[in-house]
XYZ file of C-alpha atoms in Angstrom:
590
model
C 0.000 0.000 0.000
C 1.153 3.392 -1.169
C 1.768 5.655 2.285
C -0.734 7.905 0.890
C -3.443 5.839 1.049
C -4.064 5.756 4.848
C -4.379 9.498 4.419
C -6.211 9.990 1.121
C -8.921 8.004 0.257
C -11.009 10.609 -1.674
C -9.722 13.057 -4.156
C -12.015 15.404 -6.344
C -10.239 17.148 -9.743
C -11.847 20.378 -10.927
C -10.715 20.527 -14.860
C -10.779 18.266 -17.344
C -8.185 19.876 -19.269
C -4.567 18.293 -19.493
C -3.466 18.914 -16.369
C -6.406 17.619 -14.500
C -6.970 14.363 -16.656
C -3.018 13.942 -16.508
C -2.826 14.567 -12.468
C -5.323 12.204 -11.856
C -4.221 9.700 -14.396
C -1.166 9.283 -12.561
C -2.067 9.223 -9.183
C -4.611 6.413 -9.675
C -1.766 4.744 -11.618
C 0.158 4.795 -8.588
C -2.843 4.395 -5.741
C -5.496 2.399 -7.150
C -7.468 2.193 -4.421
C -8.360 6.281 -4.463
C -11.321 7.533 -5.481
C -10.728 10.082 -8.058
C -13.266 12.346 -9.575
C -12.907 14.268 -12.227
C -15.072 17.423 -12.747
C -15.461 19.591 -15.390
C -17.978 22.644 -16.469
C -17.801 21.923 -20.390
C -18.974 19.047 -22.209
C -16.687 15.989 -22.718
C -16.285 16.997 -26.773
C -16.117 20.899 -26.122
C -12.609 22.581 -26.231
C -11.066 26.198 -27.121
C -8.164 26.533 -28.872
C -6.217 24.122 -31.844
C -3.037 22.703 -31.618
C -0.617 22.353 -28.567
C 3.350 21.607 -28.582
C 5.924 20.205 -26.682
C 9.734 19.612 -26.853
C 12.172 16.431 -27.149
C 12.406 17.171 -23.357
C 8.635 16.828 -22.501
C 7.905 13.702 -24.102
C 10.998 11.733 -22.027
C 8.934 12.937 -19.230
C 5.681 11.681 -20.633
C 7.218 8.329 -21.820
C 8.330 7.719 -18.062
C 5.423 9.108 -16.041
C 2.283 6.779 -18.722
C 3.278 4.933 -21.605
C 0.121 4.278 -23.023
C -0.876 7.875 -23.150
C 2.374 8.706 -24.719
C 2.627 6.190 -27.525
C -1.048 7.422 -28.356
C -0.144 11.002 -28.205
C 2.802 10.410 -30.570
C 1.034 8.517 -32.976
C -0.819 11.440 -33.062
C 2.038 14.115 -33.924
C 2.516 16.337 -36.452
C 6.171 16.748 -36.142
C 8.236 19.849 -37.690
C 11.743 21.157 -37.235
C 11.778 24.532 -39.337
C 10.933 27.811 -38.003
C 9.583 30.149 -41.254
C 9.556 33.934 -40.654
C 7.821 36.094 -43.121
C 8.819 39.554 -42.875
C 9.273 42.394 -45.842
C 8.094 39.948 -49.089
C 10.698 37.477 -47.404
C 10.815 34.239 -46.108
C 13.334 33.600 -44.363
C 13.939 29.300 -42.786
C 15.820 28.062 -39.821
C 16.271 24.566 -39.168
C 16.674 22.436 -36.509
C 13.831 23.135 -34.289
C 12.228 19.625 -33.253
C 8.876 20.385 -32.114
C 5.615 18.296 -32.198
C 2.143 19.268 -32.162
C -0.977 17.766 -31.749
C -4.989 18.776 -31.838
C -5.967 19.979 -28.182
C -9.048 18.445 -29.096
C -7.210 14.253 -29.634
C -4.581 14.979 -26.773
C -7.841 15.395 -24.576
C -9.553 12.449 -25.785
C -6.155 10.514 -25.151
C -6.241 11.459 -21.345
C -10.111 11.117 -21.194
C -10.069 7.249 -22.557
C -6.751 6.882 -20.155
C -8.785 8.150 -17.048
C -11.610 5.709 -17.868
C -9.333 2.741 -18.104
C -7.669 3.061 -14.766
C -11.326 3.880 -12.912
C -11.477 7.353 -12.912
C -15.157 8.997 -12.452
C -15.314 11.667 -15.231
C -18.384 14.429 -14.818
C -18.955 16.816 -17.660
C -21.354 19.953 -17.505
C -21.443 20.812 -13.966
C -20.382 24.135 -13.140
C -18.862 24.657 -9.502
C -19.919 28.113 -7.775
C -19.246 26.977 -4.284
C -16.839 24.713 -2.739
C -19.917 23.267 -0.458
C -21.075 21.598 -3.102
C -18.425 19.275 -3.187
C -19.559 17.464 -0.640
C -16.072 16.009 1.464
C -12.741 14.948 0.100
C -9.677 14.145 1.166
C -7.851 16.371 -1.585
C -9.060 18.586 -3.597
C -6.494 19.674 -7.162
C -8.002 22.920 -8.502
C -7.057 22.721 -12.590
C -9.946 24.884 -12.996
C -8.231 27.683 -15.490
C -6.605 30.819 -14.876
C -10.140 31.942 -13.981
C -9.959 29.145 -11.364
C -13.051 29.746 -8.912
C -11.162 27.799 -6.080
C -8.171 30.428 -6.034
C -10.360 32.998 -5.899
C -12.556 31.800 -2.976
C -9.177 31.611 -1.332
C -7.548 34.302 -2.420
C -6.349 35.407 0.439
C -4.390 32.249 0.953
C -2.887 31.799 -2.667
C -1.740 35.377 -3.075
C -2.209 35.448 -6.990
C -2.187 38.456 -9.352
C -2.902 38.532 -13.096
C -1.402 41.188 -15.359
C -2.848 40.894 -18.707
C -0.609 41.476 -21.644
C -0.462 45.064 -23.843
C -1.351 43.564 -26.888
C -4.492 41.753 -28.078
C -4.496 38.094 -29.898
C -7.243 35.512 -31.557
C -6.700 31.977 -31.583
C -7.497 30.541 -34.970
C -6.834 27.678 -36.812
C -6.531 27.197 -40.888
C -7.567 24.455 -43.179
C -4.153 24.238 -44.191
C -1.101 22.350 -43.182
C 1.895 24.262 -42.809
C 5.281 22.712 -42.673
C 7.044 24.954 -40.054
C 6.245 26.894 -36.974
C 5.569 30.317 -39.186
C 5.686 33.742 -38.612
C 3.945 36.596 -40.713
C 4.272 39.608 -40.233
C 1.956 42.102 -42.456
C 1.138 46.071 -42.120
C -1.828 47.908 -43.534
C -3.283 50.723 -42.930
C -4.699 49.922 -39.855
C -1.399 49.302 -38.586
C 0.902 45.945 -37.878
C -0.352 42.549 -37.584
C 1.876 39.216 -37.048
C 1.203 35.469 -36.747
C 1.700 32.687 -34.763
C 1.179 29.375 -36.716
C 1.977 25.654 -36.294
C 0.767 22.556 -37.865
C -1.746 21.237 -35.230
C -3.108 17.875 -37.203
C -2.682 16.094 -40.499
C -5.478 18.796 -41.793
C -5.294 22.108 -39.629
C -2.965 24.852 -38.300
C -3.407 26.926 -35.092
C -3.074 30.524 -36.799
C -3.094 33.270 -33.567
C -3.192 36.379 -34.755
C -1.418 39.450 -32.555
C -1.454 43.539 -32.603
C -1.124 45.588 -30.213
C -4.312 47.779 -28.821
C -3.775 50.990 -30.783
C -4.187 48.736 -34.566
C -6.870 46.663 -32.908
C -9.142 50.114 -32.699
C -8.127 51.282 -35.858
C -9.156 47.781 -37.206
C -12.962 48.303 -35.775
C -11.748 45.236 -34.068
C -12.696 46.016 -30.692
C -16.916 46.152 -31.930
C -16.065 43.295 -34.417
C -18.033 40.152 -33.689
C -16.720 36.529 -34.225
C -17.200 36.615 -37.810
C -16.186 39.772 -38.550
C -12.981 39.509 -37.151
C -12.377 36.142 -39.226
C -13.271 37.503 -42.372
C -10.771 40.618 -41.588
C -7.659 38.166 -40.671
C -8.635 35.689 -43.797
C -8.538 39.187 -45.806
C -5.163 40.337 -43.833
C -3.395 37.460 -44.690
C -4.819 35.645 -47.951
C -1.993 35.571 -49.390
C -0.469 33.796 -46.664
C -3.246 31.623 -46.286
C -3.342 30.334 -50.256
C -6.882 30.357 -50.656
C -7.511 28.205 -47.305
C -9.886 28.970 -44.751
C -9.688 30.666 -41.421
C -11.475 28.810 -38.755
C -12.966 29.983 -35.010
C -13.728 28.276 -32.143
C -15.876 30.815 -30.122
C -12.379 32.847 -30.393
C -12.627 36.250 -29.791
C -10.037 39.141 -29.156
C -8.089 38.970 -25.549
C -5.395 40.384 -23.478
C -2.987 37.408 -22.782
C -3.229 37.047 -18.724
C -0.188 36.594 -16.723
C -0.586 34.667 -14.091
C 1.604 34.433 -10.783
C 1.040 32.907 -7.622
C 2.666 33.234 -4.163
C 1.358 29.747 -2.621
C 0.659 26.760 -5.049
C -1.573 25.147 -1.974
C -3.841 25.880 1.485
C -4.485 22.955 3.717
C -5.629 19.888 1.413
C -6.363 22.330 -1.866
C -3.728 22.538 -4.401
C -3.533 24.641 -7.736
C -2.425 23.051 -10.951
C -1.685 24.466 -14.501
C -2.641 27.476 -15.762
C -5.109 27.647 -12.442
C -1.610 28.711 -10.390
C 0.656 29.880 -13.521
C 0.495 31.356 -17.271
C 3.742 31.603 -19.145
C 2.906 33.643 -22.904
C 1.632 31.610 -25.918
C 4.918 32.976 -28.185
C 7.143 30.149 -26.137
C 4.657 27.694 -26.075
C 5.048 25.895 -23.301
C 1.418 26.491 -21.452
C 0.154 23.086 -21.959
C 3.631 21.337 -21.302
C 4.260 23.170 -17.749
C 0.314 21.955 -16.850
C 1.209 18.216 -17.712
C 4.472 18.478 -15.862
C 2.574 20.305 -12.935
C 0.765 17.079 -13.235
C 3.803 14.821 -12.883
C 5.382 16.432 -9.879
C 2.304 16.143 -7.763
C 1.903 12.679 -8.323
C 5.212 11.884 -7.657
C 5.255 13.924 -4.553
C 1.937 12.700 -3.311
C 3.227 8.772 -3.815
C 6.896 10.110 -2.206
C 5.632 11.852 0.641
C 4.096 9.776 4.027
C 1.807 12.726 4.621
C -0.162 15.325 2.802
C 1.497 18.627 4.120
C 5.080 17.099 3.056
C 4.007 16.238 -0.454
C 2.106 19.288 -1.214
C 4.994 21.601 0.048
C 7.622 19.224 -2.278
C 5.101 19.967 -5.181
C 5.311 23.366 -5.112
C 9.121 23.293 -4.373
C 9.852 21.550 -6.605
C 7.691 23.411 -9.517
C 8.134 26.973 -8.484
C 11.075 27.385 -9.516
C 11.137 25.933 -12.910
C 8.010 27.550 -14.066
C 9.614 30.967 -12.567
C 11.901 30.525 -14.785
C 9.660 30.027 -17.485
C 7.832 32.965 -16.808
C 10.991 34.878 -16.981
C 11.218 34.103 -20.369
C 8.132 34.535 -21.261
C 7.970 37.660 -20.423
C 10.634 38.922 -22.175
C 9.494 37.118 -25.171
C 5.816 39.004 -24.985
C 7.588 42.003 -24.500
C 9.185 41.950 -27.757
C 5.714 40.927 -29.722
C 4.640 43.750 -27.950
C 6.814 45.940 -29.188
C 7.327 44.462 -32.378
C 7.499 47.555 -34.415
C 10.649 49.354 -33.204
C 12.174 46.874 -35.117
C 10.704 47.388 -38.420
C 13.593 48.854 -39.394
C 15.900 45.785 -39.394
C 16.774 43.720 -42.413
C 15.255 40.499 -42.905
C 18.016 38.196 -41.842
C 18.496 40.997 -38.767
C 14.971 40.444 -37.977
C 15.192 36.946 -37.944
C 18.082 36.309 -36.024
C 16.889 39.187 -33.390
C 13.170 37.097 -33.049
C 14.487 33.584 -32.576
C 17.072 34.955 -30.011
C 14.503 37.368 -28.122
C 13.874 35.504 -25.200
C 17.848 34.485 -24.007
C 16.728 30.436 -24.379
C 18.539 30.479 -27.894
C 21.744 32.046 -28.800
C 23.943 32.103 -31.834
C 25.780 29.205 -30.912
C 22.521 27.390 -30.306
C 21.250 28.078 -33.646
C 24.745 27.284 -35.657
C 24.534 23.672 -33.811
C 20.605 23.585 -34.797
C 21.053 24.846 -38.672
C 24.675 25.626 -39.809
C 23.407 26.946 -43.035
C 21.250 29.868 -41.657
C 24.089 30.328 -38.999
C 26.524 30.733 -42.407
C 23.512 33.208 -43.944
C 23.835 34.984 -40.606
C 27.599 35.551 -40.759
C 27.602 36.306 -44.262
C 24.996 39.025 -43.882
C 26.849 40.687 -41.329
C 30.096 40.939 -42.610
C 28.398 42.035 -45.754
C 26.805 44.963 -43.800
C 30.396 45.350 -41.617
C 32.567 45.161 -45.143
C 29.876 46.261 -47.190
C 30.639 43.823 -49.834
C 29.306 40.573 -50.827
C 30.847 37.463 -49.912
C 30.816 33.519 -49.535
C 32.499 32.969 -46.624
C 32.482 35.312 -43.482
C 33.576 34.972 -39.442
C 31.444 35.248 -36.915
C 30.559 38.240 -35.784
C 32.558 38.717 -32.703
C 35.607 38.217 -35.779
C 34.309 40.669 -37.842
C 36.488 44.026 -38.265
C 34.312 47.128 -36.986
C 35.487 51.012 -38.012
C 34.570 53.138 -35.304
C 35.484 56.434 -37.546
C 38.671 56.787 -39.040
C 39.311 53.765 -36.687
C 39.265 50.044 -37.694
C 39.622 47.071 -34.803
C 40.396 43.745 -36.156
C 37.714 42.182 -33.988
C 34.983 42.794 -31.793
C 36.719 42.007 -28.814
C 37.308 44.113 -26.217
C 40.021 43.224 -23.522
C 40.605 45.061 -20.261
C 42.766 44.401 -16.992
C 40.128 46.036 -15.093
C 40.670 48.644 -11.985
C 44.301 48.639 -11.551
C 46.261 49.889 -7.874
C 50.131 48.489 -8.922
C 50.974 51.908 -10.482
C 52.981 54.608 -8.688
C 51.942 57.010 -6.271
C 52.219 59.865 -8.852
C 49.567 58.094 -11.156
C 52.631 56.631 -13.202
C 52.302 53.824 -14.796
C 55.047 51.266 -14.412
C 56.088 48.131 -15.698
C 53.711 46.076 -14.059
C 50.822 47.838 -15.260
C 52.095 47.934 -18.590
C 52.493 44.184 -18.519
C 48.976 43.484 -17.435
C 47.341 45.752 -20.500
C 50.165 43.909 -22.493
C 48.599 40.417 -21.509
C 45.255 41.778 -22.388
C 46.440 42.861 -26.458
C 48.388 39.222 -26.603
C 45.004 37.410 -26.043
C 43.893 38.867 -29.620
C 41.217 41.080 -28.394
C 40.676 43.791 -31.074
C 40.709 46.534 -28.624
C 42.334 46.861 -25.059
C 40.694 49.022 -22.482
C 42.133 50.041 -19.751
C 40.538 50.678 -16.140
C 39.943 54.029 -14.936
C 42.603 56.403 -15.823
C 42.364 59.500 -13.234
C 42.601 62.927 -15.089
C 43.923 64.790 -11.655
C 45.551 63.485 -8.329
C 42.280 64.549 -6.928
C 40.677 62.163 -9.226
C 42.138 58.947 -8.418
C 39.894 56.556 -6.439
C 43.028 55.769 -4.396
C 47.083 56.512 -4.261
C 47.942 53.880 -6.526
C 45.877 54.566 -9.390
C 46.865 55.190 -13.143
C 46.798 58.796 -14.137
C 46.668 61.270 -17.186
C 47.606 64.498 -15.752
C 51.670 64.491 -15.566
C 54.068 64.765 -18.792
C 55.584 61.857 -16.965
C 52.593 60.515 -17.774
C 52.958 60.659 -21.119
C 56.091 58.698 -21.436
C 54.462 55.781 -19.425
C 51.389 55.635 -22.062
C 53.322 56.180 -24.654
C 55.482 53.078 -23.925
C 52.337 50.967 -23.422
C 50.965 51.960 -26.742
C 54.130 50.913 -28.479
C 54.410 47.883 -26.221
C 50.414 46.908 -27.819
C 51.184 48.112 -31.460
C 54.766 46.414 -31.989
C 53.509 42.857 -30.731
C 49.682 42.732 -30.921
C 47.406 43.528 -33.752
C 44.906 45.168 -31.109
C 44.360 49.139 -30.755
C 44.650 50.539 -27.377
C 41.826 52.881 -25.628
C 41.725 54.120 -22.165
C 39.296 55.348 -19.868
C 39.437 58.861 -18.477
C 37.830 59.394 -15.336
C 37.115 61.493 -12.022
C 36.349 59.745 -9.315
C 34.399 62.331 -7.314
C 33.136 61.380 -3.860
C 34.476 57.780 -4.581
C 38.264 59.018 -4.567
C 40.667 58.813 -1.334
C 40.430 55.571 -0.847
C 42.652 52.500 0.585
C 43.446 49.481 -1.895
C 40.333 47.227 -2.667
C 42.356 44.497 -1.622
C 41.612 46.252 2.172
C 37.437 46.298 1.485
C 35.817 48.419 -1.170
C 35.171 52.384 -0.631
C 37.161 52.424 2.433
C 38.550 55.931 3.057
C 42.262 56.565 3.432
C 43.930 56.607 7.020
C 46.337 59.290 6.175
C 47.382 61.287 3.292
C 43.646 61.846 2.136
C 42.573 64.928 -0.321
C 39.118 66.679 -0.599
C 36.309 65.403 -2.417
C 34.025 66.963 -4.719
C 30.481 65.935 -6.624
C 27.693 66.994 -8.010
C 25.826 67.376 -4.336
C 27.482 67.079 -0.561
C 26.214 63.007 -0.392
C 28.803 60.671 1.172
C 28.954 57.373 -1.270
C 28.835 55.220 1.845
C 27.683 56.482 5.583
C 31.485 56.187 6.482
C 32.679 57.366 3.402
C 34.314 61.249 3.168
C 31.231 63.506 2.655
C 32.435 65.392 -0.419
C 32.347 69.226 -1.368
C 29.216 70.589 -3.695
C 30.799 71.970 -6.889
C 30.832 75.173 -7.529
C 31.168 77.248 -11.196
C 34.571 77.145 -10.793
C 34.986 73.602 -9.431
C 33.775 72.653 -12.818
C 35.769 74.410 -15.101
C 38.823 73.146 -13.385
C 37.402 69.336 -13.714
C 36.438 70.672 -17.394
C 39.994 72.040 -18.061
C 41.623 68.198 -16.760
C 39.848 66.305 -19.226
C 40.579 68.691 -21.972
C 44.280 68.218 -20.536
C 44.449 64.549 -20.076
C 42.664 64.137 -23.878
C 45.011 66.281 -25.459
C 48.159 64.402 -23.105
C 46.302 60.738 -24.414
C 46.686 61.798 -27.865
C 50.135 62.573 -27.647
C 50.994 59.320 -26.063
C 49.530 57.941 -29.088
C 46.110 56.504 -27.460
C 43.912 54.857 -30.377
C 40.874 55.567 -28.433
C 39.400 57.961 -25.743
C 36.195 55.985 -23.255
C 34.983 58.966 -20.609
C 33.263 57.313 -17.190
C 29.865 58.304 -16.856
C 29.017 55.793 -14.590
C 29.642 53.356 -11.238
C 29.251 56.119 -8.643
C 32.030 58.508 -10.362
C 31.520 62.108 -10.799
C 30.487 62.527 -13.839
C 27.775 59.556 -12.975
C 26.860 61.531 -10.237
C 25.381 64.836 -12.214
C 23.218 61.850 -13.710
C 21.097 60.578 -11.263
C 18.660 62.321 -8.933
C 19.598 60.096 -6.266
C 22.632 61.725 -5.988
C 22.407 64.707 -7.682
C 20.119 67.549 -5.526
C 21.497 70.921 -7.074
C 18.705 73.838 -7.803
C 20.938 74.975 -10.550
């Protein structure tokens, strides 16, 4: 006997979507002896939406947690590994993207028949309005929606908030079969639309259709009824479409709903799927997190001796990973929803910038996926970089860049960081000069140095590099030929003042530390120590300013007679200059 059973005997299921069927699918599986129902307000045969997806990743997890279901759900696939992007008359194909689909509606009926076989008590068409009428249970798994009634009854307990997206969709499908996960983007005079399609069977695509609110009113969209707003989208995108249909399934125009929740459970309730989380359509993963949802609470509840224990390993165990999820979700709806600063881009720009947008796919990950369209990348770019055609480029990061009359070898930039070996005049010595030597053997394109003070009273502390000295300009100027004579890299470095974060000991002592002995007056843009024991610095004054104006004037003109490729000035980390920038720190009336 599972250790479960002497707690649980009862267990009641509100949702018959995946997650529900799925939970309680499994945990029968592993306690036969419970007594599962299954409840859900729709008939058995009704269902929004068209296809779903999932990953190489999902169905290992499937396989393991129900065979059965899993060999039926695969027979069922439409499987694709192209990703088509149709932007500006072009089309543009990536490879290498193994997804499967399959029709909501037969992944449903695959966990419905599943359910039946292992004794599961399926009710369709009852609508749930209070708890009460439940009657008693033992456990009760709320995978009622994202409008779930049972986290709203206790919402004071699950701590959820829903902020729905900036930019409207439909969810249609299409009487056609498309071979790749496609995106269309298309602009009238309404404004920009794009497209979200996938094959979903061996005879329909979902086709979701996106714009943001301001093109939705233009549209007429927002007094459109069901029909109306199919007829506009199959007008949109006929072209697209071939002559093939547009199809609804009471699918009307909606904010997308993000959905977080602070606790995933409240004594013997628990929230599953999209009832406790919502991750954006555009990564596709909705349906996948639900049935995963699905796996971890059966396996906790069959782990676990009591109910407390197996709920809390649930949600520990799930937080996290959907979190994640979310994250890049997020960041992926953000960029749909604001799609059209990037109209600008070229096509194979465009293309590269969408299938990277959420940080789950970088360059390298699409070279491995399709070399080819990593090649069209790289060629593109060095075309734009060299502006001339060719058949074989580098990768970016190799490509030459001219930054004016200035041309690096590379995009690479190298830099020793914040150095404290110099001398306590702000000369640099040899040990400086072989650290930024190190950094031009490594093949970097350009070497930066760390903060390069443009008075004593700049420095951050004693030991810092300086450009205020003519000795000064012997030290550089040595570096510089040191870089040019054995390295291929140009040399840049980076004046700054360090304003209320100057006078300080070595770093190797504790950061921002003020000096013992030998300290000098601080300025900034207001009289705000940078830490409560830090030096509160002088306000500048007209004059104050003309002086820092007048050293970095000096230390340019001193850098370009050392023979300094490049100049960087430090507007930022707490410096002076950084402080005029921020109201935090800057409180002048003037």
């Amino acid at each position: 006997m599972n250790r479960q059973e002497e707690t649980i005997v009862k267990i009641i299921i509100l949702g018959a979507g995946p997650a529900g069927l799925y939970a309680g699918l499994l945990i029968k599986k592993a306690s036969p002896s419970h007594d599962i129902t299954i409840i859900e307000r729709n008939a058995a045969d009704v269902t929004y939406g068209w296809g779903v997806v999932f990953s190489d990743r999902t169905l290992a997890s499937f396989q393991r947690a129900d065979y059965r279901s899993y060999e039926q759900i695969t027979n069922r696939f439409v499987i694709w590994d192209a990703i088509d992007v149709h932007y500006r008359e072009a089309i543009i194909r990536c490879g290498g993207h193994v997804i499967a689909s399959i029709a909501r509606k037969d992944l449903l009926n695959i966990l419905q028949r599943r359910c039946k076989e292992v004794g599961i008590n399926l009710v369709f068409k009852q609508e749930i309005h209070d708890l009460a009428d439940l009657g008693s249970y033992d456990l009760l798994i709320a995978a009622d929606g994202v409008n779930s009634i049972v986290r709203k009854i206790y919402a004071n307990h699950f701590k959820s908030r829903v902020e729905p997206g900036k930019a409207r969709y439909i969810w249609l499908g299409a009487q056609k079969v498309l071979d790749a996960f496609t995106f269309i983007f298309r602009e009238n005079e309404h404004g920009l639309f794009q497209v979200h399609a996938y094959p979903s069977s061996g005879t329909t695509s979902t086709f979701i259709v996106e714009c943001d609110e301001a093109t939705w009113l233009n549209a007429g969209l927002d007094s459109a009824n069901e029909e109306q707003s199919l007829a506009y989208c199959h007008q949109l995108f006929a072209k697209d479409l071939g002559g093939a249909p547009l199809l609804s399934n009471n699918s009307r125009w909606i904010n997308f709903p993000t959905l977080k929740t602070e606790s995933w459970h409240y004594q013997n309730i628990v929230l599953l799927g999209d009832a406790v989380h919502t991750a954006h359509f555009s990564i596709g993963s909705g349906t996948k997190l639900a049935m995963e949802d699905a796996i971890a609470l059966a396996t906790a509840l069959e782990r676990q001796p009591n109910l407390e224990d197996a709920l809390n390993e649930y949600e520990l165990e799930r937080k996290p990973v959907v979190e994640i999820f979310q994250k890049a979700a997020q960041v992926s709806q953000e960029y749909f929803e604001t799609i059209k600063r990037y109209l600008g881009l070229e096509p194979m720009q465009f293309t590269f910038q969408l299938l990277t947008r959420s940080g789950r796919i970088s360059y390298d990950d699409l070279r491995l996926r399709d070399p080819r369209f990593g090649d069209a990348v790289d060629r593109w770019f060095g075309q734009q970089a060299g502006k001339r055609r060719t058949s074989f480029a580098p990768p970016p990061m190799f490509t030459p860049i001219e930054l004016r009359t200035l041309t690096l070898a590379n995009r690479i930039v190298s830099s020793p960081g914040a150095q404290e070996t110099c001398e306590q005049d702000g000369t640099a010595n040899d040990e400086y000069l072989a650290r930024i030597k190190n950094c031009g053997l490594s093949g970097a394109g350009l070497v930066m140095s760390g903060p390069v003070a443009v008075s004593a009273k700049g420095r951050i502390t004693p030991n810092c590099a300086g450009m205020y000295d003519t000795r000064h300009i012997t030290a550089w100027a040595k570096i510089v030929r040191a870089i040019h004579d054995k390295t291929t890299a140009k040399i840049a470095i980076q004046l700054n003042h360090a304003g209320r974060r100057g006078a300080t000991r070595s770093r190797a002592e504790g950061l921002d530390r003020p000096l013992r002995q030998g300290s000098w007056p601080l300025i900034s843009a207001s009289a705000l120590p940078y830490t409560p024991h830090s030096q509160v610095p002088r306000e500048m004054n007209q004059s104050d300013r003309e002086i820092v104006r007048n050293d970095f004037v000096r230390a340019t003109s001193m850098a370009e007679r050392a023979g300094v490729d490049l100049l960087q000035l430090n507007f930022a980390h707490g410096y002076l200059l950084a402080s005029f920038l921020s109201p935090l720190t800057n409180l002048r009336c003037d």
